[in-house]
Coordinates of C-alpha atoms and ligand atoms in Angstrom, one line a residue:
M1 CA 131.8 -189.7 118.9
L2 CA 132.4 -192.4 121.4
R3 CA 129.8 -191.1 123.6
Y4 CA 126.5 -191.8 121.2
L5 CA 128.4 -195.7 120.9
L6 CA 127.7 -196.8 124.5
C7 CA 124.9 -194.7 125.4
P8 CA 122.6 -197.9 124.0
L9 CA 124.2 -200.4 126.4
F10 CA 123.5 -197.9 129.4
F11 CA 119.4 -198.3 128.0
A12 CA 120.5 -202.6 127.7
M13 CA 121.5 -202.8 131.2
F14 CA 118.4 -201.5 132.7
G15 CA 116.1 -204.1 130.4
L16 CA 115.2 -201.2 128.3
A17 CA 114.3 -200.8 124.8
N18 CA 115.6 -197.3 123.4
A19 CA 112.5 -195.7 122.2
Q20 CA 111.4 -192.1 122.7
N21 CA 108.7 -190.6 124.9
N22 CA 108.1 -187.0 124.6
S23 CA 106.0 -187.0 127.8
L24 CA 108.8 -184.5 130.1
N25 CA 109.1 -181.5 129.4
L26 CA 112.4 -180.7 130.0
I27 CA 114.5 -177.7 128.4
P28 CA 117.2 -178.9 127.3
Q29 CA 116.5 -181.6 126.7
P30 CA 117.9 -184.7 128.0
A31 CA 120.2 -187.1 125.5
E32 CA 119.0 -190.2 126.3
W33 CA 115.5 -191.0 128.3
Q34 CA 112.5 -194.0 129.3
V35 CA 109.6 -193.4 130.8
T36 CA 107.8 -195.8 132.4
N37 CA 103.5 -195.2 133.9
G38 CA 103.4 -194.4 137.7
T39 CA 105.4 -191.6 139.8
Y40 CA 107.7 -191.0 142.4
A41 CA 105.5 -188.9 145.6
L42 CA 107.7 -186.7 147.6
T43 CA 107.4 -186.7 151.4
R44 CA 108.0 -184.9 154.5
G45 CA 109.9 -187.1 155.2
A46 CA 112.5 -187.4 152.8
T47 CA 115.8 -186.8 153.0
I48 CA 118.2 -185.8 150.8
G49 CA 121.2 -188.5 150.9
F50 CA 125.3 -187.4 149.5
D51 CA 127.5 -189.8 149.2
K52 CA 130.5 -188.0 149.1
P53 CA 131.6 -184.9 150.4
E54 CA 131.1 -182.7 147.7
G55 CA 127.8 -183.4 146.5
R56 CA 127.4 -181.2 149.8
A57 CA 126.5 -177.8 148.6
I58 CA 123.8 -179.3 145.6
A59 CA 122.4 -181.5 148.0
E60 CA 121.4 -178.7 150.7
M61 CA 120.9 -175.9 147.3
L62 CA 118.2 -179.0 146.6
A63 CA 116.4 -179.2 149.5
Q64 CA 116.6 -175.3 149.6
K65 CA 115.0 -175.1 146.1
L66 CA 111.9 -177.6 147.5
N67 CA 111.3 -176.9 150.9
T68 CA 110.1 -173.0 149.7
P69 CA 107.6 -174.1 147.7
T70 CA 106.1 -177.2 149.8
G71 CA 106.6 -175.7 153.1
F72 CA 108.5 -179.0 153.9
S73 CA 111.5 -179.4 156.0
L74 CA 113.7 -181.3 154.1
K75 CA 117.9 -182.1 155.0
A76 CA 120.3 -182.9 153.6
Q77 CA 123.0 -185.6 154.9
Q78 CA 126.0 -187.7 154.4
S79 CA 124.1 -190.5 154.0
T80 CA 123.8 -193.6 150.6
S81 CA 120.1 -195.0 152.0
A82 CA 118.1 -191.4 151.4
A83 CA 115.3 -190.7 148.9
I84 CA 116.8 -189.0 147.2
Q85 CA 120.2 -190.0 146.5
L86 CA 122.8 -188.1 144.9
R87 CA 126.1 -190.0 144.3
L88 CA 129.7 -189.1 142.9
N89 CA 131.1 -192.0 140.4
N90 CA 133.9 -194.1 142.1
T91 CA 134.6 -194.8 138.8
P92 CA 134.4 -192.0 136.0
D93 CA 131.8 -192.8 133.4
A94 CA 133.4 -191.7 130.5
R95 CA 130.2 -191.0 128.9
L96 CA 129.3 -188.8 130.9
G97 CA 133.0 -186.3 130.7
Q98 CA 132.2 -183.5 133.3
E99 CA 129.1 -182.2 133.2
G100 CA 127.4 -185.4 132.1
Y101 CA 124.5 -187.6 134.9
T102 CA 122.4 -189.8 135.6
L103 CA 118.8 -189.5 136.8
E104 CA 116.4 -192.4 137.9
S105 CA 113.5 -192.4 139.7
T106 CA 111.1 -195.4 141.4
P107 CA 108.4 -195.3 142.7
K108 CA 110.5 -195.2 146.2
G109 CA 113.6 -192.5 145.4
I110 CA 115.6 -191.0 142.8
V111 CA 119.6 -191.5 142.7
M112 CA 121.0 -189.0 140.7
T113 CA 124.9 -190.1 139.5
A114 CA 128.0 -188.4 138.0
N115 CA 131.7 -188.0 136.7
Q116 CA 132.1 -184.4 138.6
P117 CA 129.5 -182.1 141.1
A118 CA 128.8 -180.0 137.6
G119 CA 126.6 -183.6 136.6
L120 CA 124.6 -183.6 140.0
F121 CA 124.1 -179.8 139.2
Y122 CA 122.3 -180.5 135.9
A123 CA 121.3 -184.0 137.5
M124 CA 119.5 -181.2 139.6
Q125 CA 117.5 -179.5 137.7
T126 CA 116.0 -181.8 135.6
L127 CA 115.3 -183.2 138.5
L128 CA 113.4 -180.0 139.0
Q129 CA 112.2 -179.8 135.9
L130 CA 109.7 -182.6 136.1
F131 CA 108.5 -181.8 139.2
P132 CA 104.6 -179.9 138.6
K133 CA 105.5 -176.1 138.0
E134 CA 104.5 -174.7 141.4
V135 CA 107.6 -175.8 141.9
E136 CA 109.5 -172.6 141.2
S137 CA 107.0 -170.7 143.5
K138 CA 108.5 -168.3 145.7
T139 CA 106.4 -169.5 148.8
V140 CA 103.6 -172.2 150.3
A141 CA 102.0 -173.4 146.9
K142 CA 100.1 -176.2 146.4
A143 CA 100.9 -178.9 144.1
D144 CA 101.0 -183.0 144.1
W145 CA 105.0 -183.2 145.4
N146 CA 104.8 -185.9 142.8
I147 CA 107.5 -187.1 140.2
P148 CA 107.2 -189.6 137.3
L149 CA 109.4 -192.1 136.3
V150 CA 112.4 -192.0 134.5
K151 CA 115.4 -193.4 133.7
I152 CA 118.2 -190.1 132.2
A153 CA 121.4 -190.6 131.0
D154 CA 122.6 -187.2 129.3
Y155 CA 125.6 -185.0 128.3
P156 CA 126.2 -181.9 127.0
R157 CA 127.1 -181.7 123.1
F158 CA 129.0 -178.6 123.7
A159 CA 131.6 -178.1 125.9
W160 CA 130.6 -174.1 125.8
R161 CA 127.5 -172.9 126.8
G162 CA 126.9 -169.8 126.8
I163 CA 125.4 -166.3 128.1
M164 CA 127.0 -163.0 127.7
L165 CA 124.7 -159.4 129.3
D166 CA 126.1 -156.1 128.4
V167 CA 126.3 -154.8 131.3
S168 CA 127.6 -150.6 129.4
R169 CA 124.6 -150.1 127.9
H170 CA 122.6 -150.4 130.8
F171 CA 124.4 -151.1 134.0
F172 CA 122.4 -154.1 135.9
S173 CA 123.2 -154.1 139.8
K174 CA 124.8 -156.8 141.4
E175 CA 121.6 -158.7 142.2
D176 CA 120.3 -158.2 139.0
V177 CA 123.3 -159.9 137.9
K178 CA 123.3 -162.4 140.0
T179 CA 120.0 -163.3 139.2
H180 CA 120.1 -163.9 135.4
I181 CA 122.9 -166.3 136.3
D182 CA 121.6 -167.8 138.4
Q183 CA 118.4 -168.4 135.1
I184 CA 120.9 -169.3 132.4
A185 CA 122.2 -171.5 135.0
R186 CA 119.5 -173.2 135.7
L187 CA 119.4 -174.3 132.1
K188 CA 123.0 -175.9 131.7
Y189 CA 124.5 -173.1 130.5
N190 CA 127.6 -172.8 132.3
T191 CA 129.7 -169.8 130.6
F192 CA 128.7 -165.9 131.4
H193 CA 130.3 -163.5 128.9
W194 CA 129.8 -160.9 130.9
H195 CA 130.8 -157.3 128.6
L196 CA 132.3 -155.3 131.1
T197 CA 133.8 -152.0 129.2
D198 CA 131.9 -149.8 125.9
D199 CA 131.4 -146.5 124.6
N200 CA 128.9 -146.0 127.1
G201 CA 130.6 -146.7 130.5
W202 CA 133.0 -148.1 132.2
R203 CA 131.3 -151.1 135.1
I204 CA 134.8 -152.8 136.5
E205 CA 136.4 -151.1 138.9
I206 CA 139.9 -150.8 138.7
K207 CA 142.4 -150.3 141.8
S208 CA 144.8 -148.4 140.4
L209 CA 143.0 -146.1 137.5
P210 CA 140.3 -144.8 140.0
K211 CA 138.9 -142.4 137.3
L212 CA 137.9 -145.9 135.2
T213 CA 135.2 -146.1 137.4
S214 CA 134.8 -142.2 138.7
V215 CA 135.1 -141.0 135.3
G216 CA 133.8 -143.8 132.6
A217 CA 130.7 -145.8 134.3
W218 CA 128.9 -142.9 134.8
R219 CA 126.4 -140.9 132.5
V220 CA 124.1 -138.2 131.9
Q221 CA 120.6 -139.3 132.2
R222 CA 118.4 -139.5 128.8
A223 CA 115.4 -140.6 128.5
G224 CA 114.4 -142.1 124.3
R225 CA 115.9 -144.6 122.2
F226 CA 119.4 -145.7 122.2
G227 CA 120.6 -144.6 119.6
D228 CA 119.0 -141.6 119.3
R229 CA 119.3 -139.1 122.0
A230 CA 120.8 -135.8 122.9
D231 CA 124.9 -135.0 123.2
P232 CA 125.6 -134.2 126.9
K233 CA 125.3 -130.5 127.4
P234 CA 128.9 -129.4 128.1
D235 CA 128.6 -128.9 132.8
E236 CA 125.1 -131.9 132.9
P237 CA 126.0 -133.8 136.0
A238 CA 126.8 -137.5 134.7
T239 CA 124.3 -139.4 136.9
Y240 CA 123.8 -142.3 135.6
G241 CA 125.1 -146.1 135.8
G242 CA 127.7 -147.6 138.8
F243 CA 130.0 -150.4 138.8
Y244 CA 131.7 -153.1 140.2
T245 CA 134.0 -153.1 142.7
H246 CA 136.7 -155.8 143.2
D247 CA 134.2 -157.7 146.0
D248 CA 131.2 -157.8 144.6
I249 CA 133.3 -158.6 141.8
R250 CA 134.6 -161.8 144.2
E251 CA 130.6 -162.6 145.1
I252 CA 129.3 -163.1 141.3
V253 CA 131.8 -165.1 140.8
R254 CA 131.7 -167.5 143.7
Y255 CA 127.7 -167.3 143.5
A256 CA 129.1 -168.3 139.8
Q257 CA 131.4 -171.5 140.6
E258 CA 128.4 -172.8 142.8
R259 CA 126.2 -173.3 140.2
F260 CA 129.1 -174.5 137.7
V261 CA 128.7 -171.4 136.1
T262 CA 132.4 -169.8 134.7
I263 CA 132.6 -165.6 133.8
V264 CA 134.2 -164.6 131.2
P265 CA 134.9 -161.0 131.0
E266 CA 135.4 -158.9 128.4
I267 CA 137.5 -155.3 128.0
D268 CA 136.5 -154.1 124.9
V269 CA 139.6 -152.7 122.9
P270 CA 140.9 -151.0 120.9
G271 CA 136.8 -149.6 119.1
H272 CA 134.7 -149.8 122.1
S273 CA 136.7 -147.6 124.6
M274 CA 134.8 -144.3 124.9
A275 CA 134.0 -145.2 128.1
A276 CA 137.9 -145.1 129.0
I277 CA 138.5 -142.3 126.8
A278 CA 136.7 -140.1 128.7
A279 CA 138.2 -140.9 132.0
Y280 CA 141.9 -140.3 130.6
P281 CA 141.1 -138.9 127.1
E282 CA 145.1 -139.2 126.2
L283 CA 145.1 -143.2 126.0
S284 CA 143.5 -141.2 122.3
C285 CA 144.6 -140.1 119.0
T286 CA 142.9 -136.9 119.5
K287 CA 143.1 -136.9 123.1
N288 CA 139.8 -134.5 123.5
P289 CA 139.7 -133.8 127.1
D290 CA 135.9 -132.7 126.1
T291 CA 135.1 -136.6 125.9
K292 CA 132.7 -138.2 127.5
V293 CA 130.4 -141.3 128.1
N294 CA 127.8 -141.7 125.2
P295 CA 124.4 -141.7 126.8
G296 CA 122.8 -143.2 123.0
T297 CA 123.6 -140.7 120.4
P298 CA 123.7 -141.8 117.0
F299 CA 128.1 -141.1 116.5
S300 CA 128.2 -143.4 114.4
E301 CA 127.4 -143.7 111.0
W302 CA 127.4 -147.2 108.6
Y303 CA 127.3 -147.9 105.6
G304 CA 125.3 -151.0 104.7
N305 CA 128.6 -152.9 103.5
G306 CA 129.8 -153.9 106.4
T307 CA 132.2 -149.9 106.2
F308 CA 131.9 -147.4 109.2
K309 CA 132.5 -144.5 110.9
M310 CA 133.2 -143.0 114.5
N311 CA 132.1 -139.4 114.4
I312 CA 133.7 -138.8 118.0
D313 CA 137.0 -141.1 118.9
N314 CA 136.4 -144.5 120.4
T315 CA 139.4 -146.0 119.9
L316 CA 142.7 -146.0 122.3
N317 CA 146.1 -145.7 120.0
P318 CA 148.0 -148.2 119.0
S319 CA 151.3 -146.6 118.7
D320 CA 151.1 -144.4 122.1
E321 CA 153.1 -146.8 124.5
K322 CA 151.8 -145.7 127.5
V323 CA 148.0 -147.5 126.9
Y324 CA 149.9 -150.6 126.5
E325 CA 150.9 -149.4 130.2
F326 CA 147.2 -148.7 130.7
L327 CA 146.0 -152.2 129.7
D328 CA 148.9 -153.5 131.4
K329 CA 147.4 -152.3 134.7
V330 CA 143.6 -153.2 134.1
F331 CA 144.9 -156.4 132.6
A332 CA 146.9 -156.9 135.8
E333 CA 144.2 -156.6 138.0
V334 CA 140.9 -158.9 135.9
A335 CA 143.3 -161.5 135.6
V336 CA 143.1 -162.3 138.8
L337 CA 139.2 -161.2 140.1
F338 CA 138.4 -163.6 137.4
P339 CA 139.7 -167.1 137.4
N340 CA 138.3 -168.3 134.3
P341 CA 141.7 -169.4 131.3
Y342 CA 139.9 -167.1 128.7
I343 CA 140.2 -163.6 129.3
H344 CA 137.3 -161.5 125.9
V345 CA 139.6 -158.2 124.1
G346 CA 136.4 -157.9 122.4
G347 CA 138.4 -156.5 118.5
D348 CA 135.1 -155.4 116.8
E349 CA 133.6 -152.7 115.4
C350 CA 137.2 -150.0 115.8
Y351 CA 137.4 -147.1 113.7
K352 CA 140.5 -146.6 112.1
G353 CA 139.4 -143.4 110.5
Y354 CA 141.8 -140.8 113.3
W355 CA 144.8 -143.1 113.2
K356 CA 145.2 -143.1 109.9
E357 CA 145.3 -139.0 110.8
D358 CA 147.8 -139.2 113.5
P359 CA 151.8 -139.2 113.1
G360 CA 152.3 -141.5 115.6
C361 CA 150.3 -144.4 113.8
Q362 CA 151.9 -142.7 110.5
A363 CA 155.5 -143.9 112.4
L364 CA 154.6 -147.4 113.9
M365 CA 153.5 -148.0 110.3
K366 CA 156.2 -147.4 109.1
K367 CA 158.6 -149.1 111.6
L368 CA 156.8 -151.7 111.1
N369 CA 156.2 -152.5 107.1
I370 CA 152.7 -152.0 107.4
R371 CA 150.6 -150.1 105.1
H372 CA 147.3 -150.7 105.9
V373 CA 146.3 -148.3 109.0
E374 CA 143.4 -151.7 109.1
D375 CA 146.2 -153.9 109.8
L376 CA 148.0 -151.6 113.6
Q377 CA 145.4 -154.1 115.2
G378 CA 146.7 -156.9 114.3
Y379 CA 150.2 -155.1 115.2
F380 CA 147.7 -153.7 118.9
M381 CA 145.8 -157.6 119.2
G382 CA 150.2 -158.8 119.8
R383 CA 150.5 -156.9 121.6
V384 CA 147.7 -156.7 123.9
E385 CA 148.1 -161.2 123.6
Q386 CA 151.2 -160.5 125.2
I387 CA 150.1 -158.5 128.6
L388 CA 147.8 -161.2 128.7
H389 CA 150.2 -163.8 128.6
S390 CA 151.5 -162.3 131.1
K391 CA 149.4 -162.7 133.2
G392 CA 148.8 -166.3 132.5
K393 CA 145.3 -166.0 130.6
K394 CA 144.3 -166.8 126.7
L395 CA 142.9 -163.7 124.3
L396 CA 139.6 -164.1 123.1
G397 CA 137.9 -161.5 121.0
W398 CA 135.4 -161.7 117.6
D399 CA 136.0 -162.5 114.3
E400 CA 137.3 -159.2 113.8
I401 CA 140.5 -160.3 115.4
L402 CA 141.1 -162.4 112.0
E403 CA 141.8 -158.8 109.6
G404 CA 144.4 -157.7 110.6
G405 CA 146.5 -161.2 111.6
I406 CA 145.9 -163.2 114.6
S407 CA 148.0 -164.7 116.6
P408 CA 147.9 -169.2 116.4
N409 CA 146.6 -169.1 120.0
A410 CA 143.8 -166.8 120.3
T411 CA 140.0 -168.1 120.2
V412 CA 137.6 -166.6 117.9
M413 CA 133.7 -165.6 119.0
S414 CA 132.9 -165.4 115.2
W415 CA 129.4 -162.7 114.9
R416 CA 128.7 -162.1 111.6
G417 CA 126.9 -165.3 110.6
I418 CA 129.7 -168.2 110.6
K419 CA 131.4 -167.1 107.7
G420 CA 134.8 -165.9 110.3
G421 CA 134.4 -168.9 112.3
I422 CA 135.1 -171.7 109.8
E423 CA 138.0 -169.4 108.8
A424 CA 138.8 -169.5 111.7
A425 CA 138.8 -173.6 112.4
Q426 CA 140.2 -173.7 109.0
M427 CA 143.1 -172.1 110.5
G428 CA 143.4 -174.6 113.2
H429 CA 141.5 -171.7 116.2
D430 CA 139.3 -172.4 118.4
V431 CA 136.1 -170.8 117.6
V432 CA 133.0 -170.4 119.6
M433 CA 129.9 -169.3 117.4
T434 CA 127.3 -166.6 118.1
P435 CA 126.1 -165.4 115.0
T436 CA 123.5 -162.8 115.0
T437 CA 121.7 -164.7 112.3
Y438 CA 120.7 -167.0 115.0
A439 CA 122.0 -165.7 118.1
Y440 CA 121.6 -162.6 119.3
L441 CA 119.0 -161.9 121.5
D442 CA 118.9 -157.8 120.5
Y443 CA 117.1 -158.3 117.9
N444 CA 113.3 -158.0 117.7
Q445 CA 111.9 -161.7 117.5
G446 CA 108.8 -161.6 116.7
E447 CA 106.4 -159.0 115.1
P448 CA 108.4 -155.5 114.7
T449 CA 104.8 -153.3 115.1
I450 CA 104.3 -155.3 118.2
D451 CA 107.7 -155.1 120.2
P452 CA 109.6 -151.7 121.0
P453 CA 111.8 -151.7 117.3
I454 CA 115.0 -153.1 116.8
Y455 CA 116.8 -153.3 113.6
A456 CA 117.0 -156.9 112.9
Y457 CA 114.4 -159.7 113.7
L458 CA 115.5 -162.9 114.9
R459 CA 112.5 -165.7 115.6
A460 CA 113.3 -168.2 118.3
K461 CA 112.4 -170.8 115.9
K462 CA 115.5 -169.2 113.8
S463 CA 116.9 -169.8 117.2
Y464 CA 116.0 -173.4 117.3
S465 CA 117.2 -174.3 114.0
F466 CA 121.7 -173.0 114.4
E467 CA 123.7 -175.7 114.0
P468 CA 127.3 -174.2 115.1
V469 CA 129.0 -177.0 113.1
P470 CA 129.4 -175.7 109.9
D471 CA 129.9 -178.6 107.2
G472 CA 133.5 -179.2 106.2
V473 CA 135.0 -178.5 109.2
D474 CA 136.4 -180.2 111.9
P475 CA 134.1 -180.8 114.9
K476 CA 136.8 -180.2 118.0
Y477 CA 137.5 -176.4 116.7
I478 CA 133.8 -175.7 117.7
L479 CA 133.6 -175.6 121.4
G480 CA 130.9 -174.5 121.5
G481 CA 127.7 -171.0 120.9
Q482 CA 126.0 -168.6 123.6
G483 CA 123.1 -165.6 122.8
N484 CA 124.3 -163.0 122.8
L485 CA 122.7 -160.2 124.6
W486 CA 123.2 -156.1 124.8
T487 CA 121.5 -153.8 125.7
E488 CA 121.2 -150.5 124.3
Q489 CA 117.8 -150.8 124.3
V490 CA 117.7 -153.4 127.4
P491 CA 117.7 -151.3 130.9
T492 CA 115.7 -153.7 133.3
L493 CA 116.8 -156.9 134.5
R494 CA 112.9 -157.9 133.8
Y495 CA 113.6 -156.7 130.0
A496 CA 116.9 -158.6 129.9
Q497 CA 114.4 -161.6 130.5
Y498 CA 111.7 -161.1 128.4
M499 CA 114.8 -161.1 124.9
T500 CA 115.9 -163.7 126.8
Y501 CA 113.7 -166.1 126.4
P502 CA 112.2 -167.9 124.7
R503 CA 115.6 -168.0 122.4
A504 CA 117.9 -168.9 125.4
W505 CA 115.7 -172.1 125.3
A506 CA 116.2 -172.3 122.6
L507 CA 120.2 -171.8 122.5
S508 CA 120.0 -174.5 125.7
E509 CA 118.7 -177.4 123.5
V510 CA 121.0 -176.4 120.4
Y511 CA 123.8 -176.4 123.0
W512 CA 123.3 -178.9 125.1
S513 CA 121.0 -181.5 123.0
P514 CA 122.0 -184.2 120.4
K515 CA 121.2 -182.5 117.1
E516 CA 119.7 -185.6 115.9
K517 CA 116.6 -185.1 118.6
K518 CA 116.4 -182.2 117.9
N519 CA 112.4 -180.8 116.1
W520 CA 110.8 -177.6 116.5
E521 CA 107.2 -179.2 117.2
D522 CA 108.5 -181.1 119.9
F523 CA 110.4 -177.9 121.1
A524 CA 107.0 -175.6 121.3
N525 CA 105.6 -177.9 123.3
R526 CA 108.2 -178.0 125.2
M527 CA 108.4 -174.4 125.6
E528 CA 104.4 -173.4 126.4
A529 CA 105.2 -175.6 129.4
H530 CA 108.0 -173.6 130.5
F531 CA 105.9 -170.5 129.5
A532 CA 104.1 -171.9 132.4
R533 CA 106.8 -172.6 135.4
A534 CA 108.1 -169.3 133.8
D535 CA 105.1 -167.7 135.0
V536 CA 104.9 -168.7 138.2
A537 CA 109.2 -168.3 138.9
E538 CA 107.7 -164.6 137.5
I539 CA 110.8 -164.6 135.5
N540 CA 109.6 -162.7 131.5
Y541 CA 109.5 -163.9 128.2
S542 CA 108.7 -162.7 125.2
R543 CA 105.0 -164.5 123.9
A544 CA 105.9 -163.4 120.5
V545 CA 105.9 -167.0 119.3
Y546 CA 101.9 -167.2 119.5
D547 CA 101.2 -163.7 117.2
A548 CA 101.3 -164.2 112.8
I549 CA 103.8 -163.8 110.7
V550 CA 102.9 -161.5 108.4
K551 CA 105.0 -161.4 104.9
T552 CA 104.3 -159.3 101.8
R553 CA 105.8 -159.7 98.1
R554 CA 105.0 -158.3 95.4
Q555 CA 104.3 -159.5 91.5
D556 CA 103.5 -158.9 88.9
G557 CA 102.8 -155.4 89.9
K558 CA 100.3 -156.8 92.9
L559 CA 101.2 -157.5 96.4
W560 CA 100.6 -160.3 98.1
L561 CA 99.7 -160.9 101.1
E562 CA 101.8 -164.5 102.9
M563 CA 101.1 -165.4 106.8
D564 CA 102.6 -167.7 108.6
N565 CA 102.9 -168.8 112.8
E566 CA 105.9 -170.3 114.5
M567 CA 103.2 -172.4 116.7
P568 CA 101.5 -174.8 115.1
G569 CA 98.1 -175.1 115.9
L570 CA 97.4 -171.7 115.5
D571 CA 93.9 -170.0 113.9
I572 CA 95.8 -166.7 112.1
F573 CA 92.4 -164.5 110.7
Y574 CA 92.3 -161.3 109.1
S575 CA 90.1 -158.5 108.1
I576 CA 90.9 -156.6 105.2
D577 CA 87.7 -154.2 105.8
D578 CA 88.1 -152.5 109.3
T579 CA 86.8 -155.0 110.7
M580 CA 88.2 -156.1 113.4
P581 CA 89.2 -159.7 113.6
D582 CA 87.8 -163.0 115.4
R583 CA 87.1 -166.4 114.8
F584 CA 84.8 -165.9 112.2
S585 CA 87.0 -163.6 109.8
S586 CA 88.4 -165.1 106.6
K587 CA 90.8 -168.1 107.4
Y588 CA 94.3 -167.5 106.4
V589 CA 95.3 -171.1 104.5
Q590 CA 96.9 -169.7 101.3
P591 CA 98.6 -167.0 99.4
I592 CA 96.2 -163.6 98.8
E593 CA 96.2 -160.9 96.4
L594 CA 95.5 -157.9 98.3
P595 CA 93.2 -155.0 96.2
E596 CA 95.1 -151.4 95.9
G597 CA 93.1 -149.0 97.7
P598 CA 93.5 -148.1 101.1
I599 CA 93.7 -151.2 103.2
T600 CA 94.5 -151.8 107.0
L601 CA 95.2 -156.0 107.8
R602 CA 94.3 -157.2 110.4
V603 CA 95.1 -160.3 112.3
I604 CA 95.2 -162.0 114.6
T605 CA 95.5 -165.7 116.1
Y606 CA 93.4 -168.5 117.6
R607 CA 93.4 -171.7 119.9
D608 CA 91.2 -173.9 120.2
G609 CA 88.7 -171.0 119.4
K610 CA 90.3 -168.7 121.5
P611 CA 92.1 -165.6 121.0
I612 CA 96.5 -166.4 122.0
G613 CA 98.5 -163.1 119.9
H614 CA 98.0 -160.0 119.5
L615 CA 96.7 -157.6 117.6
I616 CA 98.6 -156.9 114.3
T617 CA 97.4 -154.1 112.3
L618 CA 99.0 -152.8 109.1
S619 CA 98.2 -150.0 106.7
R620 CA 98.9 -150.1 103.4
E621 CA 101.7 -148.4 103.6
A622 CA 103.6 -150.7 105.9
L623 CA 102.4 -154.4 104.1
E624 CA 103.9 -152.5 101.0
K625 CA 107.0 -151.0 102.5
R626 CA 107.9 -155.1 104.6
A627 CA 107.7 -155.7 100.4
G628 CA 110.3 -158.9 100.3
R629 CA 111.9 -157.4 103.7
F630 CA 110.6 -160.6 106.3
Ligands
ACM701 C1 129.8 -157.2 117.9 O1 128.8 -157.2 117.9 N1 130.2 -156.0 118.1 C2 130.8 -158.0 118.9

């Protein structure tokens, strides 16, 4: 890439060697940086200057962000001589692109430059991370408001850096959504994928189809594990839910724009549509008037090889013209509300069993000369794409859209691993990489007996190791990637944060920073510094990286124990004699053969002589059960 070739020039310009220094705790780490001795000290009398009107909003945001913890009254003003300068280049600096920036601090002040306001916004995020963690305080805090002397030149590796939030399985208020967007923007994510509809709630007001929200946004109250819950009773009131009005959406879109985040709305069709069908049963093949918005019942069966059955019809009928009239109304309103050129139309996990039995679908298959019912999805998606084009929008869908025939202009979001992404890129489609194996933030991130159980695991270290451009794929088709948070098990924003961080920190670096600079040990140090910042900011995160990784395997009829740690520098202590382990217990150094008998393993991590991870307790039965699984 041209940018990499130009970088040494930047540092030659400043007369500095292009050596790296790891003393900055920035996430995502910048493309290029240098640190020299000394500090810039922010003072009460400092001003924040912007040279062009487009820099004003960012300068004001910075003043506000600094004034809260410092108690200063810093002002933003149009100026080229302020202590903190935000400058927009008159002649674009090619290596910085649309989102890049430079930041230089000297004892006298700070200068940030960019080609576009987005770059200044990211320069501001970097600057805030250079201040002590108390800068995150929501009230006046005590700290030395100093930053190190740095020269930074930074720009993203990928143009698409996204976080998905599912607001259907659980509803998140307008304020929650704004808070989440604000937090991801600070990590230089620029795309918020908003999963607005599913079986468990339709969350966007469609004025021409009022029942979508008067009925589809509400389900019966249930406690307990999602997926194990009881069916709604016939006359039970549906009291859990909510939706976003057009005004709410305009407010959120504006709020996101101020943070250089674009919103990609998802209307998930033709499957995952039970909430829409509860409102308008005539849209499905079965037309069951008793269909209810699903409160998390076990209505699907999964057979382990990617095949499945839906015991309640949650699919739109592809053979009914009224379905396309419905979709035309939905997308007409969605297209106006969201400026993003893409609308995500889902396409995932669509069960075709009800289509197969339906005379209308059979007649359509005959007419189209289609032999397999699966191919009806290709027809459906083609019709949806025509509707989107009529509204000036582009189609984006999950990788299942490849299966029934795909239009040349469709963009594919690869989630079932990277296979779909590779196939799509080889066919010349744009791809957003978001494989379950690296990017699913709903998966359990540590020891499964500590965190509430989820059906799959994904540790922060694995997310960090993600490479979005597979071998043999032309990188120009890989727009970037996302982290996806499905919320079956996530009822609150605070828990959404717990599931999101630190994995979204790891992924921010995957999508922003140069691949060549990736280093887990170095990231882990910076991650710890960000734990401390998140504590001050009152942002929740998982500390699973401090827990031991406990694996077992069966070999020659014996059960072997293997342990590891994600966080460098931890000691693992354990007992199998029904005592509580501490730093005087057995220290794990190599795989051990576990003795026969009803033993219980107890494990705890220490650092510098102090306990740091959770106590993990596993019975013999649990140890046997996990053999070869992790
Ligand atoms: C998906 O996770 N069903 C896209």
